[in-house]
Tab-separated table of C-alpha atoms in Angstrom:
chain	number	residue	atom	x	y	z
A	1	UNK	CA	28.366	-16.206	-41.330
A	2	UNK	CA	27.075	-12.588	-40.461
A	3	UNK	CA	27.209	-11.587	-36.658
A	4	UNK	CA	24.646	-9.101	-35.320
A	5	UNK	CA	26.584	-7.042	-32.910
A	6	UNK	CA	27.105	-3.475	-31.434
A	7	UNK	CA	30.005	-1.798	-30.028
A	8	UNK	CA	30.661	-0.761	-26.295
A	9	UNK	CA	33.533	1.259	-25.243
A	10	UNK	CA	34.467	1.211	-21.489
A	11	UNK	CA	35.585	4.284	-19.950
A	12	UNK	CA	37.338	4.828	-16.692
A	13	UNK	CA	36.890	7.707	-14.146
A	14	UNK	CA	39.348	10.335	-14.022
A	15	UNK	CA	40.472	12.253	-10.896
A	16	UNK	CA	38.011	12.757	-8.023
A	17	UNK	CA	37.530	16.690	-9.168
A	18	UNK	CA	36.340	15.484	-12.595
A	19	UNK	CA	35.396	12.004	-12.896
A	20	UNK	CA	33.702	12.257	-16.119
A	21	UNK	CA	36.712	13.800	-18.045
A	22	UNK	CA	37.843	10.919	-19.966
A	23	UNK	CA	33.994	10.300	-20.897
A	24	UNK	CA	33.690	13.838	-21.825
A	25	UNK	CA	36.867	13.562	-23.989
A	26	UNK	CA	35.703	10.623	-25.970
A	27	UNK	CA	32.118	12.056	-26.519
A	28	UNK	CA	33.959	15.232	-27.896
A	29	UNK	CA	35.667	13.010	-30.281
A	30	UNK	CA	39.115	13.015	-29.002
A	31	UNK	CA	39.899	9.309	-29.218
A	32	UNK	CA	42.766	8.234	-26.721
A	33	UNK	CA	44.907	5.613	-28.197
A	34	UNK	CA	47.582	3.848	-26.224
A	35	UNK	CA	50.587	2.036	-27.934
A	36	UNK	CA	51.124	-1.514	-27.536
A	37	UNK	CA	54.082	-0.760	-25.763
A	38	UNK	CA	52.025	0.351	-22.959
A	39	UNK	CA	50.415	-3.242	-22.591
A	40	UNK	CA	53.840	-5.052	-22.787
A	41	UNK	CA	54.880	-3.042	-19.518
A	42	UNK	CA	54.338	-4.788	-16.197
A	43	UNK	CA	54.421	-1.301	-14.639
A	44	UNK	CA	53.848	2.143	-15.179
A	45	UNK	CA	53.936	5.578	-13.638
A	46	UNK	CA	51.662	8.348	-13.906
A	47	UNK	CA	52.482	12.079	-13.431
A	48	UNK	CA	51.556	12.182	-9.890
A	49	UNK	CA	53.792	9.309	-8.980
A	50	UNK	CA	56.801	10.999	-10.686
A	51	UNK	CA	56.419	14.223	-8.669
A	52	UNK	CA	56.314	12.312	-5.640
A	53	UNK	CA	59.396	10.384	-6.526
A	54	UNK	CA	61.321	13.685	-7.555
A	55	UNK	CA	60.230	14.977	-4.008
A	56	UNK	CA	61.829	11.859	-2.261
A	57	UNK	CA	58.548	10.881	-0.976
A	58	UNK	CA	57.622	6.969	-0.535
A	59	UNK	CA	55.518	5.904	-3.573
A	60	UNK	CA	52.763	3.118	-3.359
A	61	UNK	CA	54.012	0.815	-6.117
A	62	UNK	CA	50.596	-1.006	-6.016
A	63	UNK	CA	49.360	1.717	-8.485
A	64	UNK	CA	51.906	0.791	-11.190
A	65	UNK	CA	50.560	-2.473	-11.917
A	66	UNK	CA	48.171	-2.593	-15.092
A	67	UNK	CA	45.021	-4.492	-14.558
A	68	UNK	CA	45.300	-8.267	-15.225
A	69	UNK	CA	42.821	-7.907	-18.214
A	70	UNK	CA	45.089	-5.063	-19.814
A	71	UNK	CA	48.988	-6.146	-19.513
A	72	UNK	CA	49.728	-8.608	-22.430
A	73	UNK	CA	53.336	-9.078	-23.246
A	74	UNK	CA	52.254	-11.088	-26.425
A	75	UNK	CA	50.440	-8.120	-28.060
A	76	UNK	CA	52.466	-7.471	-31.313
A	77	UNK	CA	53.589	-11.268	-31.702
A	78	UNK	CA	54.014	-11.724	-35.545
A	79	UNK	CA	54.553	-15.351	-35.333
A	80	UNK	CA	55.739	-18.574	-33.663
A	81	UNK	CA	58.753	-20.765	-34.032
A	82	UNK	CA	59.874	-24.336	-32.786
A	83	UNK	CA	62.256	-24.103	-29.768
A	84	UNK	CA	64.812	-25.994	-31.782
A	85	UNK	CA	64.904	-23.373	-34.338
A	86	UNK	CA	66.086	-20.881	-31.807
A	87	UNK	CA	68.312	-22.798	-29.613
A	88	UNK	CA	69.909	-26.456	-29.323
A	89	UNK	CA	69.770	-26.139	-25.542
A	90	UNK	CA	68.175	-29.368	-24.650
A	91	UNK	CA	67.108	-28.120	-20.854
A	92	UNK	CA	65.199	-25.049	-22.449
A	93	UNK	CA	63.365	-27.151	-25.024
A	94	UNK	CA	62.349	-29.679	-22.268
A	95	UNK	CA	61.195	-26.611	-20.034
A	96	UNK	CA	58.990	-25.149	-22.995
A	97	UNK	CA	55.333	-24.885	-22.528
A	98	UNK	CA	54.848	-23.778	-25.995
A	99	UNK	CA	56.390	-22.525	-29.044
A	100	UNK	CA	58.524	-19.560	-28.923
A	101	UNK	CA	56.875	-16.286	-29.750
A	102	UNK	CA	58.489	-13.400	-32.227
A	103	UNK	CA	57.391	-10.102	-30.976
A	104	UNK	CA	58.048	-7.330	-33.432
A	105	UNK	CA	59.833	-4.122	-31.909
A	106	UNK	CA	57.731	-2.053	-34.662
A	107	UNK	CA	54.516	-3.077	-33.029
A	108	UNK	CA	55.606	-1.338	-30.059
A	109	UNK	CA	54.785	1.810	-31.997
A	110	UNK	CA	51.285	0.836	-32.728
A	111	UNK	CA	48.408	3.009	-31.443
A	112	UNK	CA	45.130	1.046	-30.987
A	113	UNK	CA	41.731	1.941	-29.725
A	114	UNK	CA	39.800	-1.122	-28.236
A	115	UNK	CA	35.699	-1.673	-27.951
A	116	UNK	CA	33.693	-4.517	-26.756
A	117	UNK	CA	31.928	-6.543	-29.555
A	118	UNK	CA	28.610	-7.350	-27.964
A	119	UNK	CA	26.993	-10.077	-30.080
A	120	UNK	CA	23.201	-10.436	-29.906
A	121	UNK	CA	20.408	-12.429	-31.343
A	122	UNK	CA	16.606	-11.754	-31.639
A	123	UNK	CA	13.898	-14.483	-31.051
A	124	UNK	CA	10.439	-14.793	-30.335
A	125	UNK	CA	9.036	-16.485	-27.119
A	126	UNK	CA	5.189	-16.566	-26.437
A	127	UNK	CA	4.682	-14.226	-29.287
A	128	UNK	CA	6.875	-11.676	-28.060
A	129	UNK	CA	10.225	-10.250	-29.329
A	130	UNK	CA	13.063	-11.141	-27.052
A	131	UNK	CA	16.766	-10.689	-27.373
A	132	UNK	CA	19.807	-12.691	-26.130
A	133	UNK	CA	23.216	-11.312	-25.678
A	134	UNK	CA	26.152	-11.728	-23.000
A	135	UNK	CA	28.633	-9.419	-21.110
A	136	UNK	CA	31.422	-11.134	-19.601
A	137	UNK	CA	31.333	-9.911	-15.721
A	138	UNK	CA	35.050	-9.281	-15.951
A	139	UNK	CA	34.267	-6.259	-18.223
A	140	UNK	CA	33.214	-4.344	-15.339
A	141	UNK	CA	36.938	-3.994	-14.647
A	142	UNK	CA	37.563	-1.774	-17.546
A	143	UNK	CA	35.489	1.113	-16.492
A	144	UNK	CA	32.695	3.008	-14.761
A	145	UNK	CA	30.930	4.126	-17.841
A	146	UNK	CA	30.093	2.602	-21.028
A	147	UNK	CA	29.462	4.484	-24.304
A	148	UNK	CA	27.119	2.561	-26.702
A	149	UNK	CA	27.901	3.213	-30.277
A	150	UNK	CA	24.514	3.792	-32.136
A	151	UNK	CA	25.917	4.373	-35.623
A	152	UNK	CA	29.041	2.454	-36.261
A	153	UNK	CA	29.322	3.191	-39.942
A	154	UNK	CA	29.099	6.875	-39.258
A	155	UNK	CA	31.763	6.478	-36.485
A	156	UNK	CA	34.150	4.732	-38.972
A	157	UNK	CA	33.484	7.324	-41.722
A	158	UNK	CA	34.726	10.120	-39.176
A	159	UNK	CA	37.885	8.103	-38.190
A	160	UNK	CA	38.461	7.589	-41.892
A	161	UNK	CA	38.447	11.300	-42.562
A	162	UNK	CA	40.402	12.224	-39.647
A	163	UNK	CA	43.047	9.681	-40.364
A	164	UNK	CA	43.448	10.201	-44.177
A	165	UNK	CA	43.680	14.084	-43.467
A	166	UNK	CA	46.644	13.344	-41.483
A	167	UNK	CA	47.810	10.756	-44.107
A	168	UNK	CA	47.976	7.985	-41.812
A	169	UNK	CA	47.014	4.328	-42.103
A	170	UNK	CA	44.412	2.494	-40.092
A	171	UNK	CA	42.542	-0.843	-39.950
A	172	UNK	CA	39.559	-1.938	-37.899
A	173	UNK	CA	38.204	-5.340	-37.171
A	174	UNK	CA	37.625	-8.122	-34.707
A	175	UNK	CA	40.357	-9.626	-32.476
A	176	UNK	CA	41.164	-13.366	-33.158
A	177	UNK	CA	41.979	-15.420	-30.113
A	178	UNK	CA	44.725	-18.051	-30.442
A	179	UNK	CA	45.266	-21.281	-28.311
A	180	UNK	CA	49.045	-21.534	-27.588
A	181	UNK	CA	50.586	-24.541	-29.145
A	182	UNK	CA	53.804	-26.716	-28.884
A	183	UNK	CA	54.836	-28.881	-31.844
A	184	UNK	CA	51.388	-28.452	-33.413
A	185	UNK	CA	49.454	-29.779	-30.243
A	186	UNK	CA	47.877	-27.455	-27.641
A	187	UNK	CA	50.287	-25.922	-25.106
A	188	UNK	CA	51.524	-27.739	-22.012
A	189	UNK	CA	49.530	-27.085	-18.699
A	190	UNK	CA	51.526	-26.332	-15.656
A	191	UNK	CA	53.115	-23.510	-13.352
A	192	UNK	CA	55.080	-21.112	-15.912
A	193	UNK	CA	56.901	-18.046	-16.182
A	194	UNK	CA	57.772	-15.925	-19.435
A	195	UNK	CA	61.349	-15.002	-20.295
A	196	UNK	CA	62.355	-12.577	-22.930
A	197	UNK	CA	65.864	-13.034	-24.541
A	198	UNK	CA	68.359	-10.215	-23.487
A	199	UNK	CA	68.733	-9.197	-27.075
A	200	UNK	CA	66.928	-8.390	-30.304
A	201	UNK	CA	67.219	-10.362	-33.539
A	202	UNK	CA	66.644	-9.643	-37.135
A	203	UNK	CA	63.371	-10.988	-38.283
A	204	UNK	CA	65.325	-12.440	-41.563
A	205	UNK	CA	67.248	-14.891	-39.251
A	206	UNK	CA	64.032	-16.608	-38.364
A	207	UNK	CA	61.461	-15.765	-41.032
A	208	UNK	CA	61.667	-19.143	-42.820
A	209	UNK	CA	61.158	-21.002	-39.406
A	210	UNK	CA	57.855	-19.071	-38.680
A	211	UNK	CA	55.138	-21.673	-38.225
A	212	UNK	CA	51.996	-19.562	-37.471
A	213	UNK	CA	51.888	-15.959	-38.758
A	214	UNK	CA	50.236	-13.529	-36.463
A	215	UNK	CA	49.387	-9.697	-36.559
A	216	UNK	CA	47.879	-6.863	-34.354
A	217	UNK	CA	44.610	-8.462	-34.445
A	218	UNK	CA	45.696	-11.485	-32.698
A	219	UNK	CA	45.697	-12.085	-28.984
A	220	UNK	CA	45.836	-15.204	-26.715
A	221	UNK	CA	42.716	-17.107	-25.673
A	222	UNK	CA	42.940	-16.302	-22.232
A	223	UNK	CA	41.550	-12.860	-23.305
A	224	UNK	CA	38.363	-13.989	-25.358
A	225	UNK	CA	36.300	-12.769	-22.802
A	226	UNK	CA	36.752	-9.450	-23.950
A	227	UNK	CA	35.524	-10.018	-27.363
A	228	UNK	CA	37.460	-7.165	-28.611
A	229	UNK	CA	36.816	-5.150	-31.686
A	230	UNK	CA	39.652	-2.802	-32.280
A	231	UNK	CA	41.072	0.059	-34.488
A	232	UNK	CA	44.800	0.056	-35.261
A	233	UNK	CA	46.587	3.274	-36.432
A	234	UNK	CA	50.030	3.559	-38.285
A	235	UNK	CA	51.441	7.004	-37.935
A	236	UNK	CA	55.042	6.223	-39.005
A	237	UNK	CA	56.320	7.470	-36.016
A	238	UNK	CA	58.715	5.619	-33.635
A	239	UNK	CA	57.184	6.543	-30.236
A	240	UNK	CA	55.575	4.901	-27.406
A	241	UNK	CA	53.501	7.793	-26.407
A	242	UNK	CA	49.755	7.619	-26.571
A	243	UNK	CA	47.934	9.576	-29.303
A	244	UNK	CA	44.803	11.515	-29.643
A	245	UNK	CA	42.858	11.186	-32.863
A	246	UNK	CA	40.473	14.163	-33.110
A	247	UNK	CA	37.293	13.125	-34.930
A	248	UNK	CA	34.742	15.876	-33.751
A	249	UNK	CA	31.739	15.717	-31.577
A	250	UNK	CA	30.258	12.293	-31.629
A	251	UNK	CA	27.192	12.631	-29.144
A	252	UNK	CA	24.785	12.388	-32.101
A	253	UNK	CA	26.025	8.748	-33.107
A	254	UNK	CA	26.113	7.298	-29.254
A	255	UNK	CA	24.847	7.605	-25.900
A	256	UNK	CA	26.492	6.516	-22.425
A	257	UNK	CA	25.319	4.748	-19.303
A	258	UNK	CA	27.169	3.996	-15.855
A	259	UNK	CA	28.480	0.600	-16.126
A	260	UNK	CA	26.158	-0.611	-13.221
A	261	UNK	CA	23.223	0.426	-15.362
A	262	UNK	CA	24.282	-1.153	-18.688
A	263	UNK	CA	22.079	-4.234	-18.630
A	264	UNK	CA	19.234	-2.420	-18.064
A	265	UNK	CA	19.661	0.145	-20.761
A	266	UNK	CA	20.429	-2.604	-23.128
A	267	UNK	CA	17.270	-4.333	-22.557
A	268	UNK	CA	15.532	-1.169	-23.338
A	269	UNK	CA	17.773	-0.396	-26.237
A	270	UNK	CA	17.277	-3.516	-27.994
A	271	UNK	CA	13.189	-3.512	-27.393
A	272	UNK	CA	12.857	0.219	-28.732
A	273	UNK	CA	15.368	0.071	-31.736
A	274	UNK	CA	15.702	-1.922	-34.810
A	275	UNK	CA	19.522	-2.596	-34.702
A	276	UNK	CA	21.299	-3.034	-37.948
A	277	UNK	CA	24.657	-4.552	-37.945
A	278	UNK	CA	27.168	-3.235	-40.556
A	279	UNK	CA	28.421	-6.829	-41.262
A	280	UNK	CA	32.270	-5.528	-41.629
A	281	UNK	CA	35.076	-8.019	-41.425
A	282	UNK	CA	37.624	-5.262	-41.827
A	283	UNK	CA	37.370	-1.526	-42.579
A	284	UNK	CA	40.414	0.863	-43.361
A	285	UNK	CA	42.833	2.036	-46.003
A	286	UNK	CA	45.315	-0.858	-45.757
A	287	UNK	CA	45.343	-4.749	-45.123
A	288	UNK	CA	46.759	-6.705	-42.188
A	289	UNK	CA	49.691	-7.599	-44.228
A	290	UNK	CA	50.367	-3.997	-45.266
A	291	UNK	CA	50.089	-2.929	-41.494
A	292	UNK	CA	52.464	-5.952	-40.353
A	293	UNK	CA	55.020	-4.940	-43.040
A	294	UNK	CA	54.839	-1.199	-42.130
A	295	UNK	CA	55.353	-1.749	-38.534
A	296	UNK	CA	57.960	-4.246	-38.941
A	297	UNK	CA	59.897	-1.914	-41.121
A	298	UNK	CA	59.482	0.926	-38.693
A	299	UNK	CA	61.185	-1.387	-35.874
A	300	UNK	CA	63.708	-2.182	-38.385
A	301	UNK	CA	62.917	-5.754	-38.848
A	302	UNK	CA	64.027	-6.420	-35.278
A	303	UNK	CA	62.095	-8.834	-33.183
A	304	UNK	CA	62.299	-9.971	-29.316
A	305	UNK	CA	61.880	-13.811	-28.611
A	306	UNK	CA	59.614	-14.735	-25.758
A	307	UNK	CA	59.675	-18.170	-24.176
A	308	UNK	CA	57.030	-19.745	-21.814
A	309	UNK	CA	58.783	-22.295	-19.545
A	310	UNK	CA	57.670	-24.135	-16.493
A	311	UNK	CA	56.982	-27.460	-15.003
A	312	UNK	CA	54.142	-29.762	-16.599
A	313	UNK	CA	51.395	-30.870	-14.146
């Protein structure tokens, strides 16, 4: 079934001297793409903190923690396996809250750009055209400014040209949100912690035991409020550094508002424009399976095993 939607990009403020720097960069067509490894890490350090540390000053570590809606150690999971396929330890299996997760090392090198997929529906009430849509209030944590993409197809065409000029691979599409399972049933509820095995394993060792294949367009259902639509980029580079894809000025195919004014702007926008959704399931120069194989190969087919253990309520 086709969905009507537009894409929104939430942008954070930069420093106090130039709060709109990130916004201007995006409008200039410099698309900043973090790697999935960035979202695995619980902490990060910006350049200012590094300088403070080198100078021997005390660092406020509260600035290191990623916002709750951004950190996700399960990004890049390529499949799940049952606990008894990994270990015969009965205590571990009794403590498992869900099946075990195999996270591909190669997906740590995956660059991604994320948008909010705003679904909407027109209807008539008392003879007047109205529109229904919903933005989760948690999204206000993702930025001070919001870019509204007016022409999604043209944006994708410019991205395609830039990517293929560099001879990279890319794919765009909606994220699917998965409910954690344990032995085919919904995962157990209760207090839990996430453990990671202290060594990496060859994917071939567990490939035949994977019960649910996943890729870089899969996330946990706890993040479903993000309604994410993303662009995934494969550059064939073993680096965790972010990447800036240059596509040229895009002010002619989008406009921006302050996040606090978004709802008012959308009501005017939908009323004054006849919006046409592109109805794209996927768009790019490769498939999800091809991406999965490329990134796995880039990481030498190595995987990390993640376990959620805890006490059932």
